[in-house]
CSV table of C-alpha atoms and ligand atoms in Angstrom, one decimal:
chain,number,residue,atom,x,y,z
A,1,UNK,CA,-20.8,69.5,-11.4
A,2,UNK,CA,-18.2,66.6,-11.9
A,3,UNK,CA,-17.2,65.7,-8.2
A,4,UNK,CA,-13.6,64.6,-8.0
A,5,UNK,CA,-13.4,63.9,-4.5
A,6,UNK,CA,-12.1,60.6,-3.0
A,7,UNK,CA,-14.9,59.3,-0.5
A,8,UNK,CA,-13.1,58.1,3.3
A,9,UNK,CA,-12.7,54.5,2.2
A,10,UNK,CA,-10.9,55.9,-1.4
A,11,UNK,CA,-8.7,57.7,0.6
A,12,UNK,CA,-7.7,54.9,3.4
A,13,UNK,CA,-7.3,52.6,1.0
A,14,UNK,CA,-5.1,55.2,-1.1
A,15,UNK,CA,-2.9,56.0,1.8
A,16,UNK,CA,-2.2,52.1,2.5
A,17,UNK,CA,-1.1,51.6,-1.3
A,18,UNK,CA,1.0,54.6,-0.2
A,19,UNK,CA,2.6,54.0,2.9
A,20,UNK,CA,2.8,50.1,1.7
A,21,UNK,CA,4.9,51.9,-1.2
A,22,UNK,CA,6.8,54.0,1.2
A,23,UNK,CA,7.5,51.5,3.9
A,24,UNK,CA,8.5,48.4,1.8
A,25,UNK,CA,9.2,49.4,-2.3
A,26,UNK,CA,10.9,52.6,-2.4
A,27,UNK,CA,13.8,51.1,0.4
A,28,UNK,CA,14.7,48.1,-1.8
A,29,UNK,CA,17.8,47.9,-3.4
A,30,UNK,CA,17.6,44.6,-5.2
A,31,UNK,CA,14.3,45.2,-8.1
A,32,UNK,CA,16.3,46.0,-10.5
A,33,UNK,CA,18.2,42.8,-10.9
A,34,UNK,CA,18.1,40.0,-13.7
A,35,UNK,CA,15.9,37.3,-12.8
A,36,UNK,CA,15.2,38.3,-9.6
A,37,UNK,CA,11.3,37.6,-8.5
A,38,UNK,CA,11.5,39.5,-4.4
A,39,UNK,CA,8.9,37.2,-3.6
A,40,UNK,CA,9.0,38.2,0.1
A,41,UNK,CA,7.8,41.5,-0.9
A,42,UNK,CA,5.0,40.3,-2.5
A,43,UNK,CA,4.4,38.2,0.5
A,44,UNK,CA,3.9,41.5,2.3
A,45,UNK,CA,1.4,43.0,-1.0
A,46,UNK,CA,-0.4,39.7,-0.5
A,47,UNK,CA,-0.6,40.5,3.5
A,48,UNK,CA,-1.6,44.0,2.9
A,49,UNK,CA,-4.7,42.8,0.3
A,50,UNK,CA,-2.7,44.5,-2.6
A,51,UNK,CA,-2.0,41.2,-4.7
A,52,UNK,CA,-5.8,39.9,-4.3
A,53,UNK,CA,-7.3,43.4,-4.4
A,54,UNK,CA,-8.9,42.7,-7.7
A,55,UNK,CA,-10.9,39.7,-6.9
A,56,UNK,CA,-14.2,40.1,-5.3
A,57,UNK,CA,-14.9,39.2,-1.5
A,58,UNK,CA,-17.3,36.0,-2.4
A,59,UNK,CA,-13.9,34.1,-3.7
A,60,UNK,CA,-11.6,35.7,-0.6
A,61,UNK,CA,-10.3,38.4,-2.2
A,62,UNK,CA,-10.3,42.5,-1.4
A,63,UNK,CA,-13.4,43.0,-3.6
A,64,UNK,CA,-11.6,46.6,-4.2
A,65,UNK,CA,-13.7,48.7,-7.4
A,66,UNK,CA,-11.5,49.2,-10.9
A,67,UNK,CA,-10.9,53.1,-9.3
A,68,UNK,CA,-9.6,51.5,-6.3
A,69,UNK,CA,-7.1,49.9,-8.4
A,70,UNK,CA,-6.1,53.0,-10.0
A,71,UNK,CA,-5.5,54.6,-7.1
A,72,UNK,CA,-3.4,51.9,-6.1
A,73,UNK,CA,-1.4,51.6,-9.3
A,74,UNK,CA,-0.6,54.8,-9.6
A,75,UNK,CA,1.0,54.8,-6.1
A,76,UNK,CA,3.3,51.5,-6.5
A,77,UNK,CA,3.9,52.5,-10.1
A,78,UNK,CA,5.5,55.8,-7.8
A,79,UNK,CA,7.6,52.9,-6.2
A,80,UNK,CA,8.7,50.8,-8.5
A,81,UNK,CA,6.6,49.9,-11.6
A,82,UNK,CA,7.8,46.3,-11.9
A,83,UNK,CA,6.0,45.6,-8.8
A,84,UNK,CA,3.1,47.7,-9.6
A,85,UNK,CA,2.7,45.1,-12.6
A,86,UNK,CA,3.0,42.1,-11.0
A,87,UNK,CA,1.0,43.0,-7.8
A,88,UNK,CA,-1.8,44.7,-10.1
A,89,UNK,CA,-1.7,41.4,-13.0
A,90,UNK,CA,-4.5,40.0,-11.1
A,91,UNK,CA,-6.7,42.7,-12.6
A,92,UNK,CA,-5.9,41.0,-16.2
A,93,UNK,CA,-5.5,37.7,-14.8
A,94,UNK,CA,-8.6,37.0,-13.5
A,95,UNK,CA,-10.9,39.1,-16.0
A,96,UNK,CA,-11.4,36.6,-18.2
A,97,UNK,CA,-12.5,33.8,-15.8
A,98,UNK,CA,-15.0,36.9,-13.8
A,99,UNK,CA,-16.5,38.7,-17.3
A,100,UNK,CA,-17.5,35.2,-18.8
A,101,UNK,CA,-16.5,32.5,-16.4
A,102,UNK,CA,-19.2,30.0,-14.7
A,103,UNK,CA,-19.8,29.9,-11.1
A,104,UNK,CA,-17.8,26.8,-10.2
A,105,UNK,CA,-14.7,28.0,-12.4
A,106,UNK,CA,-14.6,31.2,-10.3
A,107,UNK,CA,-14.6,29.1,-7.3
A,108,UNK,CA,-12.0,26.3,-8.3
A,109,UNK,CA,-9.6,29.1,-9.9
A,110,UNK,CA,-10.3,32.3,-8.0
A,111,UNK,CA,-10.6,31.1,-4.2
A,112,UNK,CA,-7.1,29.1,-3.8
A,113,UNK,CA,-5.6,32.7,-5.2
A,114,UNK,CA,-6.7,34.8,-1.9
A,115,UNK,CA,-5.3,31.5,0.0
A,116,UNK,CA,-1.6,31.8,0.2
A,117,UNK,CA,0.5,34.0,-2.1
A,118,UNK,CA,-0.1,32.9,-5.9
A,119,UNK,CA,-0.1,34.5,-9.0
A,120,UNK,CA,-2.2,34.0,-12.6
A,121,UNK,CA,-1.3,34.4,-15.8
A,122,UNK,CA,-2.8,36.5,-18.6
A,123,UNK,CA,-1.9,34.7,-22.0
A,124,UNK,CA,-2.4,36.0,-25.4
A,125,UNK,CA,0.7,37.1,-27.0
A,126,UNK,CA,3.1,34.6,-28.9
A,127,UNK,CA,6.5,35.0,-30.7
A,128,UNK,CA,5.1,35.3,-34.1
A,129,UNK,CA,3.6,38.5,-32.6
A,130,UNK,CA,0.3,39.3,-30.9
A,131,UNK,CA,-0.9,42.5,-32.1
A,132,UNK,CA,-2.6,41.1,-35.3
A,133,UNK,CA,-3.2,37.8,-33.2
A,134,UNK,CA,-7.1,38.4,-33.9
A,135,UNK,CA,-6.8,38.3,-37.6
A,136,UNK,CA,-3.6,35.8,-38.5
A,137,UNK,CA,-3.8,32.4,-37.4
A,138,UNK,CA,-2.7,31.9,-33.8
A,139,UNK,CA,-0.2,29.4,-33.5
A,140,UNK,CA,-1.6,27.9,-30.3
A,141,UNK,CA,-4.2,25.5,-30.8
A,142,UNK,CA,-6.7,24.0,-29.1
A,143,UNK,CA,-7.6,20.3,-30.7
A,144,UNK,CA,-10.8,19.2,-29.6
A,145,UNK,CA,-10.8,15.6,-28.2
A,146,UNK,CA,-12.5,13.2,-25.8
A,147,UNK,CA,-13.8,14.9,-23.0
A,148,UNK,CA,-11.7,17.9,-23.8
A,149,UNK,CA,-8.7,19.3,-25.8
A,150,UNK,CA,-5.3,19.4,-26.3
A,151,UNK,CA,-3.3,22.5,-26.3
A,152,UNK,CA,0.2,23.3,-28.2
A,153,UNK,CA,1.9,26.3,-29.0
A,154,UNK,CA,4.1,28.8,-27.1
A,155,UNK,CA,3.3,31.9,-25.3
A,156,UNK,CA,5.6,34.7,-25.2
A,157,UNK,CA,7.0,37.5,-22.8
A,158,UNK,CA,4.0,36.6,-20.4
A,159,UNK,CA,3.8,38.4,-17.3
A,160,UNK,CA,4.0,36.3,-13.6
A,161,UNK,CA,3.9,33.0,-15.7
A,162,UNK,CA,7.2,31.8,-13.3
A,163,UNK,CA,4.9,32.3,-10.4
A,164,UNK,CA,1.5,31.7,-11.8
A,165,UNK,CA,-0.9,28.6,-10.8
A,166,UNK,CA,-2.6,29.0,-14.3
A,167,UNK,CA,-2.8,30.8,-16.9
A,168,UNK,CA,-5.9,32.1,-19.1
A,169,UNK,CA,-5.0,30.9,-22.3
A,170,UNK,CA,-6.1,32.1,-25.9
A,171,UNK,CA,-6.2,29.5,-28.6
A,172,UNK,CA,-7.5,29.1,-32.0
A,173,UNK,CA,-9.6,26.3,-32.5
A,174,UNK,CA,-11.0,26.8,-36.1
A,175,UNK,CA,-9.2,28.7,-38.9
A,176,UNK,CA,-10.3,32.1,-39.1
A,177,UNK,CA,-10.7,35.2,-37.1
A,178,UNK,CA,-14.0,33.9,-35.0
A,179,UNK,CA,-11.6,30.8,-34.1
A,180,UNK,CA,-9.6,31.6,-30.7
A,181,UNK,CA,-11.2,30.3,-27.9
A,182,UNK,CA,-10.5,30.7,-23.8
A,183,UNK,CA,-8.8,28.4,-21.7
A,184,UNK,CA,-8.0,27.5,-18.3
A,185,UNK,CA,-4.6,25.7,-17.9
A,186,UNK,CA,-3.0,24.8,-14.8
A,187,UNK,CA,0.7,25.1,-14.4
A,188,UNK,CA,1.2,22.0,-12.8
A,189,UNK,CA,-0.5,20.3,-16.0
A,190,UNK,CA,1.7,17.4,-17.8
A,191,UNK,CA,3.5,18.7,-20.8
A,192,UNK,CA,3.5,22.6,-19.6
A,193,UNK,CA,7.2,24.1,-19.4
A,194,UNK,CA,7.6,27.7,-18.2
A,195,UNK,CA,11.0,29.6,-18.0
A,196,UNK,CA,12.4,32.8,-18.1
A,197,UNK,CA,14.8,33.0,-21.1
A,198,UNK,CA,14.4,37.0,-21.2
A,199,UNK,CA,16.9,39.5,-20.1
A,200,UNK,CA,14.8,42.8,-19.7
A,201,UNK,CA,15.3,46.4,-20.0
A,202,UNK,CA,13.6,47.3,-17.0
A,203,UNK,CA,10.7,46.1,-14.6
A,204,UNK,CA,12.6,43.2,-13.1
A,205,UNK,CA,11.2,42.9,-10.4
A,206,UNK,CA,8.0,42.1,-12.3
A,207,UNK,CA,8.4,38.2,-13.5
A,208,UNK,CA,7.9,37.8,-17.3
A,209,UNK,CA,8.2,34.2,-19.0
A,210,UNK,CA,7.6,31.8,-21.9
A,211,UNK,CA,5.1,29.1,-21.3
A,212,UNK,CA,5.4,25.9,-24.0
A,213,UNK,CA,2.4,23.6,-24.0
A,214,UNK,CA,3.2,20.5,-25.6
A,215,UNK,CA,0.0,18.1,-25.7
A,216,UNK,CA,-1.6,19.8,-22.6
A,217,UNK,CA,-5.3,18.3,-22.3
A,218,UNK,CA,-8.1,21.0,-20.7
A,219,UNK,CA,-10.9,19.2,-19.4
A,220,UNK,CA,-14.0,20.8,-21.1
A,221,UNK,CA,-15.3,22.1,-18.0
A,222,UNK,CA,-12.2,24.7,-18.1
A,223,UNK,CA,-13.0,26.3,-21.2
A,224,UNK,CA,-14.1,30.0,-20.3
A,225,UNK,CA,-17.2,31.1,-22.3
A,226,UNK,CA,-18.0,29.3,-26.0
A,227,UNK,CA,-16.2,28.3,-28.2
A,228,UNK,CA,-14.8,31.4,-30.6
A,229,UNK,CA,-15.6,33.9,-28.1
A,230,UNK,CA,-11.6,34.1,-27.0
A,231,UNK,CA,-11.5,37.9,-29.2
A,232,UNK,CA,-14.3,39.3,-27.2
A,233,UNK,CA,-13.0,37.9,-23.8
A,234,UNK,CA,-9.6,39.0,-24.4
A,235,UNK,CA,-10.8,42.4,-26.0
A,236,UNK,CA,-12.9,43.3,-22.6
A,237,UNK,CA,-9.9,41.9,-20.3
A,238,UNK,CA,-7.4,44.4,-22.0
A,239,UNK,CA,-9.9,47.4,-22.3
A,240,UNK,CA,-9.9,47.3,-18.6
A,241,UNK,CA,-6.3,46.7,-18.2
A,242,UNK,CA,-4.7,49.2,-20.1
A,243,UNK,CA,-6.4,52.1,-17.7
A,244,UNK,CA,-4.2,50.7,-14.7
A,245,UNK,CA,-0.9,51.2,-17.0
A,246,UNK,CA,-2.1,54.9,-17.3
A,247,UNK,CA,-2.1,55.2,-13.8
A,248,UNK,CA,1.2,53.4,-13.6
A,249,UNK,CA,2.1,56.0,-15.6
A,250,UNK,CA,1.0,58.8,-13.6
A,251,UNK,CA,3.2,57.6,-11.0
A,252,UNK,CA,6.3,57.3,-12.2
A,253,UNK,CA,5.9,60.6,-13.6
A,254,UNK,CA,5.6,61.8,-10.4
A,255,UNK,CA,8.5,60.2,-9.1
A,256,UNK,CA,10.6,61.8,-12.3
A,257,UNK,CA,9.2,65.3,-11.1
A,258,UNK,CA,9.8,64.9,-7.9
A,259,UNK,CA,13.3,64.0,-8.0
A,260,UNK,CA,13.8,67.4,-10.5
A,261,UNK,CA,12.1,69.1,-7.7
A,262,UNK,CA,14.3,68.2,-5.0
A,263,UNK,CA,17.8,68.5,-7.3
A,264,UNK,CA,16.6,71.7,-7.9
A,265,UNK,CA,16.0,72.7,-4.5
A,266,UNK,CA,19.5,71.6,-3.6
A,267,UNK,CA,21.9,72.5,-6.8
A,268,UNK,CA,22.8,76.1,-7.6
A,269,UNK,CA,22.9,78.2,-10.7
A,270,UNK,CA,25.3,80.9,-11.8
A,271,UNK,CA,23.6,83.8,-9.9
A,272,UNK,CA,24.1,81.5,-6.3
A,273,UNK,CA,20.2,80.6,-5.8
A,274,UNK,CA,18.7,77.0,-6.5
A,275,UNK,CA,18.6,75.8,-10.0
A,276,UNK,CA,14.7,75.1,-8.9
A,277,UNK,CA,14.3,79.3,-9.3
A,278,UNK,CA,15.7,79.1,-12.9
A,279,UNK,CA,12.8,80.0,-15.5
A,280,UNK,CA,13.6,76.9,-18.1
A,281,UNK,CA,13.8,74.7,-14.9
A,282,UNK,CA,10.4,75.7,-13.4
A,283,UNK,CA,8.7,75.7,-16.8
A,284,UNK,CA,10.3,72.3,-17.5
A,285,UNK,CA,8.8,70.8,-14.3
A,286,UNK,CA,5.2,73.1,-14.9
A,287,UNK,CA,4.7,71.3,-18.0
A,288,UNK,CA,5.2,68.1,-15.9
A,289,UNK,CA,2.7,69.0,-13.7
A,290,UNK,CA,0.0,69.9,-16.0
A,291,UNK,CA,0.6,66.5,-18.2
A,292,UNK,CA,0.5,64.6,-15.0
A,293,UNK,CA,-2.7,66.1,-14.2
A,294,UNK,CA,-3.7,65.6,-18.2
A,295,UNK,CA,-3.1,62.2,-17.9
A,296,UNK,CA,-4.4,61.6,-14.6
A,297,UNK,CA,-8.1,63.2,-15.1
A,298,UNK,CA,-8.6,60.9,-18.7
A,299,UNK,CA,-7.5,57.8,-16.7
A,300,UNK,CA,-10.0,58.3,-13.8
A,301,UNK,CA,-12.8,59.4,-17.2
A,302,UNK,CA,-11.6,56.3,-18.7
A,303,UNK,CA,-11.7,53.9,-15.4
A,304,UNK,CA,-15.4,55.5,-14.8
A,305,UNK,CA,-16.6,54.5,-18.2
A,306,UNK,CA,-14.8,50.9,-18.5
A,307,UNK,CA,-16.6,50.2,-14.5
A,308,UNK,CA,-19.6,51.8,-15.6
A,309,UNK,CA,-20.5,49.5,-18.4
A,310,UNK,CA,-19.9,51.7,-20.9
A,311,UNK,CA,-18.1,50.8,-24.2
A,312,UNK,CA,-14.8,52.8,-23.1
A,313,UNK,CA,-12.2,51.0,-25.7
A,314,UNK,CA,-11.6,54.6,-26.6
A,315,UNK,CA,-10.7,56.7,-23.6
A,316,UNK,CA,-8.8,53.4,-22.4
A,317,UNK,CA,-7.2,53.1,-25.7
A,318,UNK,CA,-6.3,56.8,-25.1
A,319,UNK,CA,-5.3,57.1,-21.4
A,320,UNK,CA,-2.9,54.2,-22.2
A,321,UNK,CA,-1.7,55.5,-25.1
A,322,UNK,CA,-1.2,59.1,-23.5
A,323,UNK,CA,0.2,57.7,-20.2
A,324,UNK,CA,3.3,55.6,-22.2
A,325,UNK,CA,4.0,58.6,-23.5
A,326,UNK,CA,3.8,61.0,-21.2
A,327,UNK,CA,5.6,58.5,-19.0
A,328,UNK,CA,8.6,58.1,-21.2
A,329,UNK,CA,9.0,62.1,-21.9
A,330,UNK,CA,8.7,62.5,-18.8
A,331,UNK,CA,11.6,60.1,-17.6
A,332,UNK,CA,13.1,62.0,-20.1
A,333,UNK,CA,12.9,64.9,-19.4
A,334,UNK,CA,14.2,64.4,-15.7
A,335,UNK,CA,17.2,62.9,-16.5
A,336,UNK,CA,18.7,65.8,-18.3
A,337,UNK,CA,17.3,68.1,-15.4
A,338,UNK,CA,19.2,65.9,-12.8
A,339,UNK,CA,22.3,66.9,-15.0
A,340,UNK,CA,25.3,64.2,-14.8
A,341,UNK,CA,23.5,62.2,-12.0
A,342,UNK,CA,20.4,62.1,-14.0
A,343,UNK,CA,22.8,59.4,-16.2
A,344,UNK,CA,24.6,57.0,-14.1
A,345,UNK,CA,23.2,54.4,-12.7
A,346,UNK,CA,23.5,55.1,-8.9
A,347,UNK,CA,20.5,58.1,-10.2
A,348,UNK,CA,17.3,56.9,-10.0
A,349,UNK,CA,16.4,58.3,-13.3
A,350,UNK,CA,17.9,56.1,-15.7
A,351,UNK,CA,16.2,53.4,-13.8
A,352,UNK,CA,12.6,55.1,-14.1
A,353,UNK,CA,13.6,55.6,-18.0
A,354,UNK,CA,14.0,51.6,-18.8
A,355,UNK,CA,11.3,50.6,-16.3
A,356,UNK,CA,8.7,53.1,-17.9
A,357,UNK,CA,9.4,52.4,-21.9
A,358,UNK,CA,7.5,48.9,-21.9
A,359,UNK,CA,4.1,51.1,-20.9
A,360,UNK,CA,4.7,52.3,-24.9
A,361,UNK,CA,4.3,48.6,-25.3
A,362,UNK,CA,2.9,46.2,-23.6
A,363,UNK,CA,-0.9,46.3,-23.3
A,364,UNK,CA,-0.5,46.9,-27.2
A,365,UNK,CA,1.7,49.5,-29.0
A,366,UNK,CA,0.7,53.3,-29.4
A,367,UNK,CA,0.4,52.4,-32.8
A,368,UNK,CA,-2.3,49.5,-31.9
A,369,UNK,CA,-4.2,51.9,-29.3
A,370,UNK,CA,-4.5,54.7,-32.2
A,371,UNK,CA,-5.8,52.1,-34.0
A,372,UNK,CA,-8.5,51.6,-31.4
A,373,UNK,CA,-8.9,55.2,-30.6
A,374,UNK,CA,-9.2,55.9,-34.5
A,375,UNK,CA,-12.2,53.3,-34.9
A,376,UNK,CA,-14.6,55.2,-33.5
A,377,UNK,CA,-12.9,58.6,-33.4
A,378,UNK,CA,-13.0,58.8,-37.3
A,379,UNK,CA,-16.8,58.2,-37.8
A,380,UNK,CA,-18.1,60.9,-39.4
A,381,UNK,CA,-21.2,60.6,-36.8
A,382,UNK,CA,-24.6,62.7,-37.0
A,383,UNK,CA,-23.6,65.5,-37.1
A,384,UNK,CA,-21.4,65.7,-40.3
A,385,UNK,CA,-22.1,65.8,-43.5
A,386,UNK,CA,-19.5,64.0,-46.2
B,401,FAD,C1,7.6,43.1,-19.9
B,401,FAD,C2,6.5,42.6,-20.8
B,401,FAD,C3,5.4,42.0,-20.2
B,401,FAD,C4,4.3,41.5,-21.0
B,401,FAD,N1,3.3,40.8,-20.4
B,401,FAD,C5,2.3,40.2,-21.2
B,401,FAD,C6,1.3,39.4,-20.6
B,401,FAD,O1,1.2,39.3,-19.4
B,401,FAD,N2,0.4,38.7,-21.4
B,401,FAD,C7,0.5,38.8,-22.8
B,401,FAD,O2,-0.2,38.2,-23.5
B,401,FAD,N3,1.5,39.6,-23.4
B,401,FAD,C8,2.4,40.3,-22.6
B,401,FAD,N4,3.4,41.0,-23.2
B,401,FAD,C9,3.4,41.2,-24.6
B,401,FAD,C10,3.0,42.6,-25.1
B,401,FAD,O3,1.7,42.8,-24.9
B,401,FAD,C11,3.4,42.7,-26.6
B,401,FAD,O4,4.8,42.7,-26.7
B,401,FAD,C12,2.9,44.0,-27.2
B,401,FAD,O5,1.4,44.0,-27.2
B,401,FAD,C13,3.4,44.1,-28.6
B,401,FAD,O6,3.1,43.0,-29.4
B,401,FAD,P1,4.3,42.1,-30.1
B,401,FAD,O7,5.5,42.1,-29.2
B,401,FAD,O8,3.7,40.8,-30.4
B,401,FAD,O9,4.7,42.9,-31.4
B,401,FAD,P2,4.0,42.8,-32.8
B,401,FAD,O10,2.6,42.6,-32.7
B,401,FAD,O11,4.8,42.0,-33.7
B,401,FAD,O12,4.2,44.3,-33.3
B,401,FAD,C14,5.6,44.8,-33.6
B,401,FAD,C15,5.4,46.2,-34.2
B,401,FAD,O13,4.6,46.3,-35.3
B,401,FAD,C16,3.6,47.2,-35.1
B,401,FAD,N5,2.3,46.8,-35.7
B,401,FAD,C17,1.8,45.5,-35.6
B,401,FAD,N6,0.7,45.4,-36.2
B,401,FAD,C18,0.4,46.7,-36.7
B,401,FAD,C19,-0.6,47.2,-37.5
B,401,FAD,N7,-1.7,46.5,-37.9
B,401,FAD,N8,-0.5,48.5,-37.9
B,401,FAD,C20,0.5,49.3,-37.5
B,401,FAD,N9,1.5,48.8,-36.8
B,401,FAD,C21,1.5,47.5,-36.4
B,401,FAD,C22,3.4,47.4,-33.6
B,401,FAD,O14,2.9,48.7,-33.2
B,401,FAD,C23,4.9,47.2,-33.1
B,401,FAD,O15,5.5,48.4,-33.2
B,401,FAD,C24,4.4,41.6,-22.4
B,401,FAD,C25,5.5,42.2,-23.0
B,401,FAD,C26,6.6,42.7,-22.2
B,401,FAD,C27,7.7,43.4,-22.9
């Protein structure tokens, strides 16, 4: 039999992610301003071992497992998911530098991280567009030179690049689709400019920016794995990833349902008893309840097979694409059951609606993650014939 259980530790460290959601996120009235980075909140992640969670104990960090993540993210996405992603980044930030990085880069990069409060950046995508990145030319470049290379391009709509100390950079060295490679650039480097020219639907309390590199050398010793390997790096980095925006997911789906439940526990219907007794209402939030539940039980399948070692692009691929969605409905859905207040922006709702639509989007598209999931889902396999 499957054993769902949490052991002690999963469940202490569950209820800190909760109570730290509780006590500090869900109080805040300023994360959903423009341009606004509440950098004293993440002071108190980074005190609580939620920023560094990801990174293991030899460099400083929590050394928490990938399903210790999920628990987590699935809790501050209940909070507020902006913060979810920038506290939970790390994850993606640092994957690149711990699946194929050397020894003495995952001490000069990862140790000064679990130091003070710092961020790292995770950058692939670029304003010609980075779904099809592996298979168009990318235009960042990495030009090999003495004792290094030199890095141009841009990278676009990058998550914690504001407050990063470096970023993970993907680069195409040669023409073709074995040419982007894996970089370590600092932010401090000469000729990097980082700003935040975006005005964003939701999630603002997450930093997103555009980093310019103009002439930026990378001493050799900073490239992460060979040369060409940047596709497989990156590939394994998102895989991981996109199982902590399912869980996001999963929690602001259960912040939509809960604020259903507790407007229908307070609003009346025609015959004088609580909306929450009305059979479209309950059935409304039942169908919640079991897509929460859906979605929650493929991202913990998903997280197992991803930490096991397994392939897992496809149930990853899958619990991301089902979480965005079910995340979105969802969102939805409350807002019409919250009636008027479900609209305006003093109701949380239409907040949760704009904050949850980029987990349709970042992380790649649904339309990319049916992609993945169709790879391997449409072999005909042993068992059938053509
Ligand atoms: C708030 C936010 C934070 C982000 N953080 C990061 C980050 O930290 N690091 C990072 O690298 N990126 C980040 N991104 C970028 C994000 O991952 C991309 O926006 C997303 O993957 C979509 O890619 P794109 O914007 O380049 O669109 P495109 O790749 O141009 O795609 C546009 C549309 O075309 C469709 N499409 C493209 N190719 C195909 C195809 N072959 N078949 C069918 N349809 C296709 C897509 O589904 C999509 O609908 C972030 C974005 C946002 C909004």
């Amino acid at each position: 039999m499957v054993d769902f259980s949490l052991t002690e530790e999963q469940e202490n460290w569950k209820e800190r992610a909760r109570d730290f959601t509780t006590r500090e996120i869900m109080p805040r009235k300023d994360l959903d301003t423009h341009g606004h980075f509440p950098r004293d909140l993440y002071q108190k992640a980074f005190d609580e071992g939620l920023v560094t969670a990801a990174i293991p104990k030899e460099y400083g960090g929590g050394g928490r497992s990938y399903f210790e993540l999920i628990l987590a993210a699935e809790e501050l996405g209940y909070g507020d998911l902006g913060v979810a992603t920038s506290t939970l980044l790390m994850k993606l930030s640092t994957a690149s530098l711990l699946n194929f990085g050397t020894e003495d880069q995952k001490k000069r990069w990862l140790s000064p991280l679990t130091e003070k409060l710092s961020f790292a950046s995770h950058a692939w995508t670029e304003p010609e567009g980075s779904s099809n990145l592996v298979g168009r030319p990318a235009t960042t470049t990495a030009r090999p030179v003495d004792g290094g290379f030199l890095i141009n391009g841009i990278k676009s709509t990058i998550s914690n690049a504001n407050v990063a100390s470096f970023f993970t950079v993907f680069a195409r060295m040669n023409p073709g689709t074995e040419g982007l490679s894996c970089f370590i650039v600092s932010s401090t480097s000469p000729g990097v400019e980082v700003s935040n020219p975006y005005l964003k639907m939701g999630q603002r309390a997450a930093d997103t920016g555009q980093i310019i590199f103009r002439d930026v050398f990378v001493p050799e010793k900073d490239m992460i794995g060979k040369p060409g390997q940047g596709i497989q790096i990156g590939m394994r980095a998102i895989r991981a990833s996109r199982v902590g925006v399912a869980a996001m997911a999963v929690g602001v789906s259960k912040r939509a349902r809960d604020l259903t439940k507790v407007y229908g526990h307070t609003h009346f219907a025609s015959d004088g008893k609580p909306i929450i007794y009305q059979q479209d209402y309950r059935f409304q939030i039942a169908e919640m309840e079991a897509e929460i539940e859906m979605v929650r039980a493929l991202t913990w399948r998903a997280c197992w097979e991803v930490e096991s070692g397994h392939e897992g692009m496809k149930l990853s691929s899958s619990a991301k694409w089902a979480g965005g969605e079910m995340a979105v409905r969802t969102t939805n859905r409350a807002s019409e059951m919250l009636g008027a207040s479900g609209y305006l922006a003093s109701g949380l709702a239409e907040k949760l609606i704009r904050d949850a639509k980029v987990l349709q989007i970042y992380e790649g598209t649904g339309a990319i993650q049916k992609m993945l999931i169709a790879d391997t889902a449409c072999r005909l396999g042993s068992g059938l014939k053509p």
